PDB file of C-alpha atoms in Angstrom:
ATOM      1  CA  MET I   1      37.223 -25.588   0.056  1.00  0.00           C
ATOM      2  CA  ALA I   2      34.520 -26.009  -2.598  1.00  0.00           C
ATOM      3  CA  MET I   3      31.900 -23.283  -2.808  1.00  0.00           C
ATOM      4  CA  ASN I   4      28.403 -24.431  -1.849  1.00  0.00           C
ATOM      5  CA  GLN I   5      25.654 -24.268  -4.476  1.00  0.00           C
ATOM      6  CA  LEU I   6      23.939 -21.281  -2.862  1.00  0.00           C
ATOM      7  CA  ASP I   7      27.103 -19.168  -2.970  1.00  0.00           C
ATOM      8  CA  ALA I   8      27.869 -20.402  -6.491  1.00  0.00           C
ATOM      9  CA  LEU I   9      24.351 -19.483  -7.639  1.00  0.00           C
ATOM     10  CA  LYS I  10      24.785 -15.976  -6.204  1.00  0.00           C
ATOM     11  CA  GLN I  11      27.624 -15.400  -8.721  1.00  0.00           C
ATOM     12  CA  PHE I  12      25.099 -15.509 -11.596  1.00  0.00           C
ATOM     13  CA  THR I  13      21.730 -14.677 -10.052  1.00  0.00           C
ATOM     14  CA  THR I  14      20.241 -12.447  -7.366  1.00  0.00           C
ATOM     15  CA  VAL I  15      18.928 -14.821  -4.684  1.00  0.00           C
ATOM     16  CA  VAL I  16      15.633 -13.880  -3.047  1.00  0.00           C
ATOM     17  CA  ALA I  17      14.045 -15.555   0.008  1.00  0.00           C
ATOM     18  CA  ASP I  18      10.411 -16.613  -0.405  1.00  0.00           C
ATOM     19  CA  THR I  19       9.060 -16.485   3.144  1.00  0.00           C
ATOM     20  CA  GLY I  20       7.037 -14.611   5.752  1.00  0.00           C
ATOM     21  CA  ASP I  21       9.241 -16.218   8.418  1.00  0.00           C
ATOM     22  CA  PHE I  22      11.741 -13.372   8.604  1.00  0.00           C
ATOM     23  CA  ARG I  23      13.749 -14.892  11.451  1.00  0.00           C
ATOM     24  CA  GLN I  24      15.160 -17.379   8.932  1.00  0.00           C
ATOM     25  CA  LEU I  25      16.558 -14.698   6.645  1.00  0.00           C
ATOM     26  CA  SER I  26      19.962 -14.031   8.189  1.00  0.00           C
ATOM     27  CA  ALA I  27      21.077 -17.640   7.652  1.00  0.00           C
ATOM     28  CA  PHE I  28      20.903 -17.297   3.854  1.00  0.00           C
ATOM     29  CA  GLN I  29      21.697 -13.604   3.326  1.00  0.00           C
ATOM     30  CA  PRO I  30      19.328 -13.043   0.399  1.00  0.00           C
ATOM     31  CA  GLN I  31      19.313  -9.733  -1.456  1.00  0.00           C
ATOM     32  CA  ASP I  32      15.509  -9.422  -1.576  1.00  0.00           C
ATOM     33  CA  ALA I  33      12.496 -11.201  -0.067  1.00  0.00           C
ATOM     34  CA  THR I  34       9.002 -12.016  -1.292  1.00  0.00           C
ATOM     35  CA  THR I  35       5.829 -12.629   0.691  1.00  0.00           C
ATOM     36  CA  ASN I  36       2.265 -13.577  -0.227  1.00  0.00           C
ATOM     37  CA  PRO I  37      -0.998 -14.024   1.731  1.00  0.00           C
ATOM     38  CA  SER I  38      -0.344 -17.754   2.205  1.00  0.00           C
ATOM     39  CA  LEU I  39       3.144 -17.150   3.640  1.00  0.00           C
ATOM     40  CA  ILE I  40       1.923 -14.414   6.012  1.00  0.00           C
ATOM     41  CA  LEU I  41      -0.979 -16.655   7.107  1.00  0.00           C
ATOM     42  CA  LYS I  42       1.504 -19.446   7.848  1.00  0.00           C
ATOM     43  CA  ALA I  43       3.762 -17.080   9.812  1.00  0.00           C
ATOM     44  CA  VAL I  44       1.068 -15.503  12.032  1.00  0.00           C
ATOM     45  CA  GLN I  45       0.029 -18.973  13.186  1.00  0.00           C
ATOM     46  CA  LYS I  46       3.501 -19.488  14.710  1.00  0.00           C
ATOM     47  CA  ALA I  47       3.943 -18.462  18.334  1.00  0.00           C
ATOM     48  CA  GLU I  48       6.856 -16.108  17.593  1.00  0.00           C
ATOM     49  CA  TYR I  49       4.862 -14.064  15.031  1.00  0.00           C
ATOM     50  CA  ALA I  50       1.392 -14.117  16.608  1.00  0.00           C
ATOM     51  CA  PRO I  51       2.142 -10.935  18.649  1.00  0.00           C
ATOM     52  CA  LEU I  52       2.628  -8.952  15.416  1.00  0.00           C
ATOM     53  CA  MET I  53      -0.962  -9.691  14.463  1.00  0.00           C
ATOM     54  CA  THR I  54      -2.375  -9.071  17.951  1.00  0.00           C
ATOM     55  CA  GLU I  55      -0.535  -5.756  18.067  1.00  0.00           C
ATOM     56  CA  ALA I  56      -1.742  -4.627  14.613  1.00  0.00           C
ATOM     57  CA  VAL I  57      -5.340  -5.548  15.426  1.00  0.00           C
ATOM     58  CA  ALA I  58      -5.222  -3.753  18.799  1.00  0.00           C
ATOM     59  CA  ARG I  59      -3.529  -0.685  17.375  1.00  0.00           C
ATOM     60  CA  TRP I  60      -5.901  -0.232  14.444  1.00  0.00           C
ATOM     61  CA  ARG I  61      -9.128  -1.441  16.062  1.00  0.00           C
ATOM     62  CA  GLY I  62     -12.179   0.144  14.464  1.00  0.00           C
ATOM     63  CA  GLN I  63     -10.471   0.577  11.075  1.00  0.00           C
ATOM     64  CA  PRO I  64     -11.809  -1.377   8.055  1.00  0.00           C
ATOM     65  CA  LEU I  65     -10.510  -4.941   8.030  1.00  0.00           C
ATOM     66  CA  ASP I  66      -8.791  -4.563   4.639  1.00  0.00           C
ATOM     67  CA  GLU I  67      -6.799  -1.613   5.993  1.00  0.00           C
ATOM     68  CA  VAL I  68      -5.747  -3.523   9.127  1.00  0.00           C
ATOM     69  CA  MET I  69      -4.642  -6.403   6.886  1.00  0.00           C
ATOM     70  CA  ASP I  70      -2.526  -4.055   4.752  1.00  0.00           C
ATOM     71  CA  ARG I  71      -0.987  -2.628   7.928  1.00  0.00           C
ATOM     72  CA  LEU I  72      -0.163  -6.156   9.110  1.00  0.00           C
ATOM     73  CA  ILE I  73       1.480  -7.212   5.849  1.00  0.00           C
ATOM     74  CA  VAL I  74       3.411  -3.926   5.749  1.00  0.00           C
ATOM     75  CA  ARG I  75       4.574  -4.613   9.318  1.00  0.00           C
ATOM     76  CA  PHE I  76       5.969  -7.959   8.140  1.00  0.00           C
ATOM     77  CA  GLY I  77       7.564  -6.178   5.187  1.00  0.00           C
ATOM     78  CA  CYS I  78       9.260  -3.645   7.484  1.00  0.00           C
ATOM     79  CA  GLU I  79      10.652  -6.444   9.678  1.00  0.00           C
ATOM     80  CA  ILE I  80      11.984  -8.187   6.569  1.00  0.00           C
ATOM     81  CA  LEU I  81      13.531  -4.965   5.220  1.00  0.00           C
ATOM     82  CA  SER I  82      15.413  -4.489   8.495  1.00  0.00           C
ATOM     83  CA  LEU I  83      17.225  -7.787   7.745  1.00  0.00           C
ATOM     84  CA  ILE I  84      17.950  -7.583   3.993  1.00  0.00           C
ATOM     85  CA  PRO I  85      19.731  -4.990   1.841  1.00  0.00           C
ATOM     86  CA  GLY I  86      17.243  -5.024  -1.041  1.00  0.00           C
ATOM     87  CA  ARG I  87      13.518  -5.052  -1.714  1.00  0.00           C
ATOM     88  CA  VAL I  88      10.447  -6.770  -0.327  1.00  0.00           C
ATOM     89  CA  SER I  89       7.426  -7.786  -2.414  1.00  0.00           C
ATOM     90  CA  THR I  90       4.055  -7.169  -0.760  1.00  0.00           C
ATOM     91  CA  GLU I  91       0.903  -8.526  -2.353  1.00  0.00           C
ATOM     92  CA  VAL I  92      -2.316  -6.700  -3.176  1.00  0.00           C
ATOM     93  CA  ASP I  93      -5.415  -8.624  -2.009  1.00  0.00           C
ATOM     94  CA  ALA I  94      -5.999 -11.336  -4.650  1.00  0.00           C
ATOM     95  CA  ARG I  95      -9.755 -10.683  -4.463  1.00  0.00           C
ATOM     96  CA  LEU I  96      -9.048  -7.510  -6.473  1.00  0.00           C
ATOM     97  CA  SER I  97      -7.397  -9.427  -9.332  1.00  0.00           C
ATOM     98  CA  PHE I  98     -10.039  -8.380 -11.886  1.00  0.00           C
ATOM     99  CA  ASP I  99     -10.439  -4.763 -10.744  1.00  0.00           C
ATOM    100  CA  THR I 100      -7.847  -2.396 -12.192  1.00  0.00           C
ATOM    101  CA  ALA I 101      -8.900   0.726 -10.277  1.00  0.00           C
ATOM    102  CA  ALA I 102      -9.130  -1.063  -6.916  1.00  0.00           C
ATOM    103  CA  THR I 103      -5.715  -2.664  -7.468  1.00  0.00           C
ATOM    104  CA  VAL I 104      -4.160   0.737  -8.228  1.00  0.00           C
ATOM    105  CA  ALA I 105      -5.735   2.229  -5.091  1.00  0.00           C
ATOM    106  CA  ARG I 106      -4.537  -0.665  -2.918  1.00  0.00           C
ATOM    107  CA  GLY I 107      -1.032  -0.502  -4.387  1.00  0.00           C
ATOM    108  CA  GLU I 108      -0.852   3.218  -3.636  1.00  0.00           C
ATOM    109  CA  ARG I 109      -2.049   2.617  -0.069  1.00  0.00           C
ATOM    110  CA  ILE I 110       0.563  -0.103   0.542  1.00  0.00           C
ATOM    111  CA  ILE I 111       3.324   2.265  -0.611  1.00  0.00           C
ATOM    112  CA  ALA I 112       1.909   5.107   1.547  1.00  0.00           C
ATOM    113  CA  LEU I 113       1.936   2.788   4.598  1.00  0.00           C
ATOM    114  CA  TYR I 114       5.577   1.872   3.943  1.00  0.00           C
ATOM    115  CA  GLN I 115       6.534   5.522   3.458  1.00  0.00           C
ATOM    116  CA  ALA I 116       4.831   6.371   6.783  1.00  0.00           C
ATOM    117  CA  GLU I 117       7.257   3.855   8.359  1.00  0.00           C
ATOM    118  CA  GLY I 118      10.203   5.645   6.742  1.00  0.00           C
ATOM    119  CA  ILE I 119      10.703   3.068   3.957  1.00  0.00           C
ATOM    120  CA  ALA I 120      11.607   4.443   0.518  1.00  0.00           C
ATOM    121  CA  ARG I 121       9.255   3.285  -2.243  1.00  0.00           C
ATOM    122  CA  GLU I 122      12.240   1.902  -4.185  1.00  0.00           C
ATOM    123  CA  ARG I 123      12.550  -0.865  -1.584  1.00  0.00           C
ATOM    124  CA  VAL I 124       9.030  -2.198  -2.154  1.00  0.00           C
ATOM    125  CA  LEU I 125       7.539  -4.125  -5.044  1.00  0.00           C
ATOM    126  CA  VAL I 126       3.738  -4.204  -5.104  1.00  0.00           C
ATOM    127  CA  LYS I 127       2.773  -7.749  -6.041  1.00  0.00           C
ATOM    128  CA  ILE I 128      -0.189  -8.182  -8.386  1.00  0.00           C
ATOM    129  CA  ALA I 129      -1.680 -11.227 -10.151  1.00  0.00           C
ATOM    130  CA  SER I 130      -0.910 -11.292 -13.902  1.00  0.00           C
ATOM    131  CA  THR I 131      -4.495 -10.957 -15.127  1.00  0.00           C
ATOM    132  CA  TRP I 132      -5.153  -8.440 -17.911  1.00  0.00           C
ATOM    133  CA  GLU I 133      -6.653  -6.095 -15.290  1.00  0.00           C
ATOM    134  CA  GLY I 134      -3.694  -6.606 -12.960  1.00  0.00           C
ATOM    135  CA  ILE I 135      -1.189  -5.870 -15.724  1.00  0.00           C
ATOM    136  CA  GLN I 136      -3.023  -2.627 -16.613  1.00  0.00           C
ATOM    137  CA  ALA I 137      -3.043  -1.628 -12.929  1.00  0.00           C
ATOM    138  CA  ALA I 138       0.709  -2.279 -12.820  1.00  0.00           C
ATOM    139  CA  ARG I 139       1.198  -0.098 -15.902  1.00  0.00           C
ATOM    140  CA  GLN I 140      -0.540   2.787 -14.090  1.00  0.00           C
ATOM    141  CA  LEU I 141       1.394   2.245 -10.861  1.00  0.00           C
ATOM    142  CA  GLU I 142       4.718   2.142 -12.738  1.00  0.00           C
ATOM    143  CA  GLU I 143       3.801   5.432 -14.446  1.00  0.00           C
ATOM    144  CA  ARG I 144       3.356   6.880 -10.945  1.00  0.00           C
ATOM    145  CA  GLY I 145       6.776   5.657  -9.820  1.00  0.00           C
ATOM    146  CA  ILE I 146       5.529   2.617  -7.883  1.00  0.00           C
ATOM    147  CA  ARG I 147       7.380  -0.564  -8.762  1.00  0.00           C
ATOM    148  CA  THR I 148       5.505  -3.798  -9.286  1.00  0.00           C
ATOM    149  CA  ASN I 149       6.051  -7.566  -9.225  1.00  0.00           C
ATOM    150  CA  LEU I 150       3.592  -9.448 -11.455  1.00  0.00           C
ATOM    151  CA  THR I 151       2.914 -12.843  -9.928  1.00  0.00           C
ATOM    152  CA  LEU I 152       0.914 -15.986 -10.773  1.00  0.00           C
ATOM    153  CA  LEU I 153       2.585 -15.863 -14.174  1.00  0.00           C
ATOM    154  CA  PHE I 154       2.395 -19.138 -16.111  1.00  0.00           C
ATOM    155  CA  SER I 155       2.434 -18.209 -19.792  1.00  0.00           C
ATOM    156  CA  PHE I 156       4.520 -16.458 -22.395  1.00  0.00           C
ATOM    157  CA  ALA I 157       1.494 -14.238 -23.207  1.00  0.00           C
ATOM    158  CA  GLN I 158       1.374 -12.931 -19.632  1.00  0.00           C
ATOM    159  CA  ALA I 159       5.109 -12.193 -19.747  1.00  0.00           C
ATOM    160  CA  VAL I 160       4.843 -10.352 -23.073  1.00  0.00           C
ATOM    161  CA  ALA I 161       1.974  -8.167 -21.779  1.00  0.00           C
ATOM    162  CA  CYS I 162       3.979  -7.397 -18.615  1.00  0.00           C
ATOM    163  CA  GLY I 163       6.946  -6.340 -20.726  1.00  0.00           C
ATOM    164  CA  GLN I 164       4.715  -4.056 -22.790  1.00  0.00           C
ATOM    165  CA  ALA I 165       3.378  -2.527 -19.541  1.00  0.00           C
ATOM    166  CA  LYS I 166       6.991  -1.852 -18.448  1.00  0.00           C
ATOM    167  CA  VAL I 167       6.552  -3.553 -15.090  1.00  0.00           C
ATOM    168  CA  GLN I 168       9.633  -3.738 -12.869  1.00  0.00           C
ATOM    169  CA  LEU I 169       9.650  -7.511 -12.351  1.00  0.00           C
ATOM    170  CA  ILE I 170       7.743 -10.694 -13.135  1.00  0.00           C
ATOM    171  CA  SER I 171       7.566 -13.956 -11.161  1.00  0.00           C
ATOM    172  CA  PRO I 172       7.034 -16.912 -13.509  1.00  0.00           C
ATOM    173  CA  PHE I 173       5.993 -19.962 -11.442  1.00  0.00           C
ATOM    174  CA  VAL I 174       8.220 -22.932 -12.244  1.00  0.00           C
ATOM    175  CA  GLY I 175       6.945 -25.507  -9.774  1.00  0.00           C
ATOM    176  CA  ARG I 176       3.252 -25.013 -10.435  1.00  0.00           C
ATOM    177  CA  ILE I 177       3.814 -25.465 -14.187  1.00  0.00           C
ATOM    178  CA  TYR I 178       5.749 -28.666 -13.424  1.00  0.00           C
ATOM    179  CA  ASP I 179       2.901 -29.822 -11.117  1.00  0.00           C
ATOM    180  CA  TRP I 180       0.321 -29.387 -13.885  1.00  0.00           C
ATOM    181  CA  TYR I 181       2.257 -31.313 -16.548  1.00  0.00           C
ATOM    182  CA  LYS I 182       3.159 -34.058 -14.087  1.00  0.00           C
ATOM    183  CA  LYS I 183      -0.492 -34.470 -13.074  1.00  0.00           C
ATOM    184  CA  GLN I 184      -1.621 -34.484 -16.721  1.00  0.00           C
ATOM    185  CA  ALA I 185       0.906 -37.205 -17.606  1.00  0.00           C
ATOM    186  CA  GLY I 186      -0.122 -39.394 -14.667  1.00  0.00           C
ATOM    187  CA  ALA I 187       1.648 -42.763 -14.707  1.00  0.00           C
ATOM    188  CA  GLY I 188       3.358 -41.803 -17.976  1.00  0.00           C
ATOM    189  CA  TRP I 189       5.485 -39.082 -16.321  1.00  0.00           C
ATOM    190  CA  ASP I 190       9.231 -39.782 -16.512  1.00  0.00           C
ATOM    191  CA  GLU I 191      10.796 -37.745 -13.708  1.00  0.00           C
ATOM    192  CA  ALA I 192      14.386 -38.210 -14.905  1.00  0.00           C
ATOM    193  CA  ALA I 193      13.615 -37.323 -18.539  1.00  0.00           C
ATOM    194  CA  MET I 194      11.648 -34.205 -17.495  1.00  0.00           C
ATOM    195  CA  ALA I 195      14.233 -32.903 -15.010  1.00  0.00           C
ATOM    196  CA  GLY I 196      16.585 -29.917 -15.186  1.00  0.00           C
ATOM    197  CA  PRO I 197      16.532 -28.148 -18.572  1.00  0.00           C
ATOM    198  CA  ASN I 198      13.690 -30.422 -19.813  1.00  0.00           C
ATOM    199  CA  ASP I 199      11.389 -29.411 -16.955  1.00  0.00           C
ATOM    200  CA  PRO I 200       8.357 -27.614 -18.484  1.00  0.00           C
ATOM    201  CA  GLY I 201       8.510 -24.896 -15.800  1.00  0.00           C
ATOM    202  CA  VAL I 202      12.203 -24.303 -16.486  1.00  0.00           C
ATOM    203  CA  GLN I 203      11.520 -24.158 -20.235  1.00  0.00           C
ATOM    204  CA  SER I 204       8.790 -21.555 -19.703  1.00  0.00           C
ATOM    205  CA  VAL I 205      11.146 -19.247 -17.788  1.00  0.00           C
ATOM    206  CA  ARG I 206      13.926 -19.767 -20.339  1.00  0.00           C
ATOM    207  CA  GLN I 207      11.619 -18.726 -23.204  1.00  0.00           C
ATOM    208  CA  ILE I 208      10.534 -15.573 -21.327  1.00  0.00           C
ATOM    209  CA  TYR I 209      14.122 -14.686 -20.333  1.00  0.00           C
ATOM    210  CA  GLN I 210      15.367 -15.087 -23.904  1.00  0.00           C
ATOM    211  CA  HIS I 211      12.535 -12.967 -25.321  1.00  0.00           C
ATOM    212  CA  TYR I 212      13.169 -10.152 -22.828  1.00  0.00           C
ATOM    213  CA  LYS I 213      16.921 -10.088 -23.405  1.00  0.00           C
ATOM    214  CA  ARG I 214      16.598 -10.404 -27.191  1.00  0.00           C
ATOM    215  CA  PHE I 215      14.220  -7.432 -27.428  1.00  0.00           C
ATOM    216  CA  GLY I 216      15.841  -5.272 -24.736  1.00  0.00           C
ATOM    217  CA  ILE I 217      12.864  -5.448 -22.361  1.00  0.00           C
ATOM    218  CA  ALA I 218      14.070  -4.085 -19.013  1.00  0.00           C
ATOM    219  CA  THR I 219      11.559  -6.028 -16.867  1.00  0.00           C
ATOM    220  CA  GLU I 220      13.420  -8.316 -14.421  1.00  0.00           C
ATOM    221  CA  VAL I 221      12.697 -12.058 -14.585  1.00  0.00           C
ATOM    222  CA  MET I 222      12.469 -13.787 -11.197  1.00  0.00           C
ATOM    223  CA  GLY I 223      11.827 -17.536 -11.322  1.00  0.00           C
ATOM    224  CA  ALA I 224       9.526 -18.607  -8.456  1.00  0.00           C
ATOM    225  CA  SER I 225       7.698 -21.585  -6.939  1.00  0.00           C
ATOM    226  CA  PHE I 226      10.351 -24.298  -6.999  1.00  0.00           C
ATOM    227  CA  ARG I 227       9.814 -27.967  -6.166  1.00  0.00           C
ATOM    228  CA  ASN I 228      13.467 -29.079  -6.144  1.00  0.00           C
ATOM    229  CA  THR I 229      16.985 -27.680  -6.414  1.00  0.00           C
ATOM    230  CA  GLY I 230      17.372 -29.126  -9.926  1.00  0.00           C
ATOM    231  CA  GLN I 231      14.861 -26.569 -11.221  1.00  0.00           C
ATOM    232  CA  ILE I 232      16.835 -23.779  -9.544  1.00  0.00           C
ATOM    233  CA  ILE I 233      20.242 -24.876 -10.886  1.00  0.00           C
ATOM    234  CA  ALA I 234      18.752 -25.209 -14.397  1.00  0.00           C
ATOM    235  CA  LEU I 235      17.896 -21.475 -14.217  1.00  0.00           C
ATOM    236  CA  ALA I 236      21.274 -20.228 -12.904  1.00  0.00           C
ATOM    237  CA  GLY I 237      21.812 -16.881 -14.615  1.00  0.00           C
ATOM    238  CA  CYS I 238      18.150 -15.814 -14.449  1.00  0.00           C
ATOM    239  CA  ASP I 239      17.967 -12.197 -13.194  1.00  0.00           C
ATOM    240  CA  LEU I 240      16.582 -13.329  -9.826  1.00  0.00           C
ATOM    241  CA  LEU I 241      15.282 -16.548  -8.271  1.00  0.00           C
ATOM    242  CA  THR I 242      12.993 -16.525  -5.223  1.00  0.00           C
ATOM    243  CA  ILE I 243      13.515 -19.642  -3.139  1.00  0.00           C
ATOM    244  CA  ALA I 244      11.843 -21.081  -0.027  1.00  0.00           C
ATOM    245  CA  PRO I 245      14.050 -21.539   3.078  1.00  0.00           C
ATOM    246  CA  ASP I 246      14.095 -25.373   2.889  1.00  0.00           C
ATOM    247  CA  LEU I 247      15.484 -25.256  -0.661  1.00  0.00           C
ATOM    248  CA  LEU I 248      17.951 -22.494   0.270  1.00  0.00           C
ATOM    249  CA  ALA I 249      19.196 -24.857   3.008  1.00  0.00           C
ATOM    250  CA  GLN I 250      19.573 -27.725   0.503  1.00  0.00           C
ATOM    251  CA  LEU I 251      21.606 -25.491  -1.831  1.00  0.00           C
ATOM    252  CA  ALA I 252      23.796 -24.351   1.067  1.00  0.00           C
ATOM    253  CA  ALA I 253      24.428 -27.991   2.034  1.00  0.00           C
ATOM    254  CA  SER I 254      25.547 -29.096  -1.449  1.00  0.00           C
ATOM    255  CA  ASP I 255      28.852 -28.397  -3.178  1.00  0.00           C
ATOM    256  CA  ALA I 256      27.869 -29.889  -6.552  1.00  0.00           C
ATOM    257  CA  PRO I 257      29.000 -27.605  -9.413  1.00  0.00           C
ATOM    258  CA  VAL I 258      26.772 -24.790 -10.685  1.00  0.00           C
ATOM    259  CA  GLN I 259      27.127 -23.450 -14.212  1.00  0.00           C
ATOM    260  CA  ARG I 260      25.406 -20.507 -15.853  1.00  0.00           C
ATOM    261  CA  ALA I 261      22.370 -21.851 -17.730  1.00  0.00           C
ATOM    262  CA  LEU I 262      20.826 -18.550 -18.891  1.00  0.00           C
ATOM    263  CA  ASP I 263      23.095 -16.020 -20.572  1.00  0.00           C
ATOM    264  CA  PRO I 264      21.917 -12.536 -21.618  1.00  0.00           C
ATOM    265  CA  ASP I 265      24.546 -12.192 -24.357  1.00  0.00           C
ATOM    266  CA  ALA I 266      23.609 -15.538 -25.899  1.00  0.00           C
ATOM    267  CA  ALA I 267      19.919 -14.594 -25.754  1.00  0.00           C
ATOM    268  CA  ARG I 268      20.556 -11.275 -27.527  1.00  0.00           C
ATOM    269  CA  GLY I 269      21.941 -13.180 -30.518  1.00  0.00           C
ATOM    270  CA  LEU I 270      18.884 -15.423 -30.956  1.00  0.00           C
ATOM    271  CA  ASP I 271      16.579 -15.173 -33.958  1.00  0.00           C
ATOM    272  CA  LEU I 272      13.196 -14.777 -32.252  1.00  0.00           C
ATOM    273  CA  PRO I 273       9.929 -13.314 -33.538  1.00  0.00           C
ATOM    274  CA  ALA I 274       8.722 -10.024 -32.019  1.00  0.00           C
ATOM    275  CA  VAL I 275       5.431 -10.525 -30.147  1.00  0.00           C
ATOM    276  CA  GLU I 276       2.900  -8.002 -28.864  1.00  0.00           C
ATOM    277  CA  TYR I 277      -0.633  -8.353 -27.515  1.00  0.00           C
ATOM    278  CA  ASP I 278      -3.665  -6.135 -27.297  1.00  0.00           C
ATOM    279  CA  GLU I 279      -6.392  -7.151 -24.840  1.00  0.00           C
ATOM    280  CA  ALA I 280      -8.235  -9.471 -27.231  1.00  0.00           C
ATOM    281  CA  GLY I 281      -4.995 -11.139 -28.362  1.00  0.00           C
ATOM    282  CA  PHE I 282      -3.842 -11.566 -24.765  1.00  0.00           C
ATOM    283  CA  ARG I 283      -7.115 -13.126 -23.641  1.00  0.00           C
ATOM    284  CA  TYR I 284      -7.133 -15.494 -26.611  1.00  0.00           C
ATOM    285  CA  ALA I 285      -3.496 -16.572 -26.096  1.00  0.00           C
ATOM    286  CA  LEU I 286      -4.054 -17.150 -22.367  1.00  0.00           C
ATOM    287  CA  ASN I 287      -7.249 -19.084 -23.095  1.00  0.00           C
ATOM    288  CA  ALA I 288      -5.371 -21.254 -25.621  1.00  0.00           C
ATOM    289  CA  ASP I 289      -2.967 -22.305 -22.846  1.00  0.00           C
ATOM    290  CA  ALA I 290      -4.961 -24.701 -20.633  1.00  0.00           C
ATOM    291  CA  MET I 291      -2.198 -24.980 -18.038  1.00  0.00           C
ATOM    292  CA  ALA I 292      -1.853 -21.204 -17.600  1.00  0.00           C
ATOM    293  CA  THR I 293      -5.614 -20.631 -17.560  1.00  0.00           C
ATOM    294  CA  GLU I 294      -6.155 -23.282 -14.881  1.00  0.00           C
ATOM    295  CA  LYS I 295      -3.141 -22.354 -12.763  1.00  0.00           C
ATOM    296  CA  LEU I 296      -3.898 -18.604 -12.815  1.00  0.00           C
ATOM    297  CA  ALA I 297      -7.496 -19.213 -11.698  1.00  0.00           C
ATOM    298  CA  GLU I 298      -6.431 -21.739  -9.060  1.00  0.00           C
ATOM    299  CA  GLY I 299      -3.698 -19.423  -7.726  1.00  0.00           C
ATOM    300  CA  ILE I 300      -6.068 -16.471  -7.363  1.00  0.00           C
ATOM    301  CA  ARG I 301      -8.624 -18.683  -5.591  1.00  0.00           C
ATOM    302  CA  ALA I 302      -5.988 -20.005  -3.166  1.00  0.00           C
ATOM    303  CA  PHE I 303      -4.544 -16.563  -2.338  1.00  0.00           C
ATOM    304  CA  ALA I 304      -8.065 -15.128  -1.936  1.00  0.00           C
ATOM    305  CA  ALA I 305      -8.995 -17.985   0.428  1.00  0.00           C
ATOM    306  CA  ASP I 306      -5.859 -17.362   2.504  1.00  0.00           C
ATOM    307  CA  ALA I 307      -6.583 -13.615   2.642  1.00  0.00           C
ATOM    308  CA  ALA I 308     -10.068 -14.451   3.942  1.00  0.00           C
ATOM    309  CA  LYS I 309      -8.569 -16.834   6.540  1.00  0.00           C
ATOM    310  CA  LEU I 310      -6.160 -14.115   7.644  1.00  0.00           C
ATOM    311  CA  GLU I 311      -9.115 -11.756   8.084  1.00  0.00           C
ATOM    312  CA  GLN I 312     -10.896 -14.382  10.211  1.00  0.00           C
ATOM    313  CA  LEU I 313      -7.832 -14.737  12.449  1.00  0.00           C
ATOM    314  CA  MET I 314      -7.667 -10.952  12.789  1.00  0.00           C
ATOM    315  CA  GLN I 315     -11.350 -10.770  13.725  1.00  0.00           C
ATOM    316  CA  ALA I 316     -10.805 -13.507  16.314  1.00  0.00           C
ATOM    317  CA  ALA I 317      -7.833 -11.572  17.719  1.00  0.00           C
ATOM    318  CA  ALA I 318      -9.953  -8.434  18.038  1.00  0.00           C
TER     319      ALA I 318
END
């Protein structure tokens, strides 16, 4: 019997489930799982998860809203960790994306809440937007033994700065990069010509992966935000890939062949320039990349809006 694409992919890459809907996890047996404010918001609006929110709000009534929200997202994280062998990523409030000190404090609180539930800090990645301030917060958290996942990452400059900060893991967003280039091209977009290895989101992750492997940067690369299985297969061999349940199901239903596309040994042999950024250089490089500038800002706005909506639901439940 031929191996399905999901099992074939797992030979080369750690598969991560991108969902707040933890009841779906057992079907795909991912190693790790990632959540974000939008995914948690989506989950608490389903009948089977609504009691988690009601319970958190009732239990912590009278506490500041931001603390109740952290307790709720940690509750989801604990449920997820009971179903997977690896790590869960839990996001710091996106409204703190430009405040290093507040991000550090929130990251420490999230870890303390997990530890109070008996969860070892090694099983949690604190998720932070890849702004300059976020990357510096991650540097401080890593120095304190708290592992981080730098998200909303769209550019090589962001990846380089994350590597310099020695963060545990980055999540470059494939699908949102693809969305931007497709929208820019309008009627001129050729879907077939821009698929697979030619996809601009896939190319972005490949460049980051090759740079990290070539220069011995230990930060893990986890491709994220996929629009189709072609993008996923084109990144087979990436350290990790975080995939939504509908795409995991498509991979599980296909037995088309999967070959390693990213190879650490091949990357180590490449002739690539060394790159480093200070703050001014980072800000200039990010500013020079219109796609990354726009997508980072848009992503922070969307996550902040969903965090605010989650707060409104919690207030209504109180």
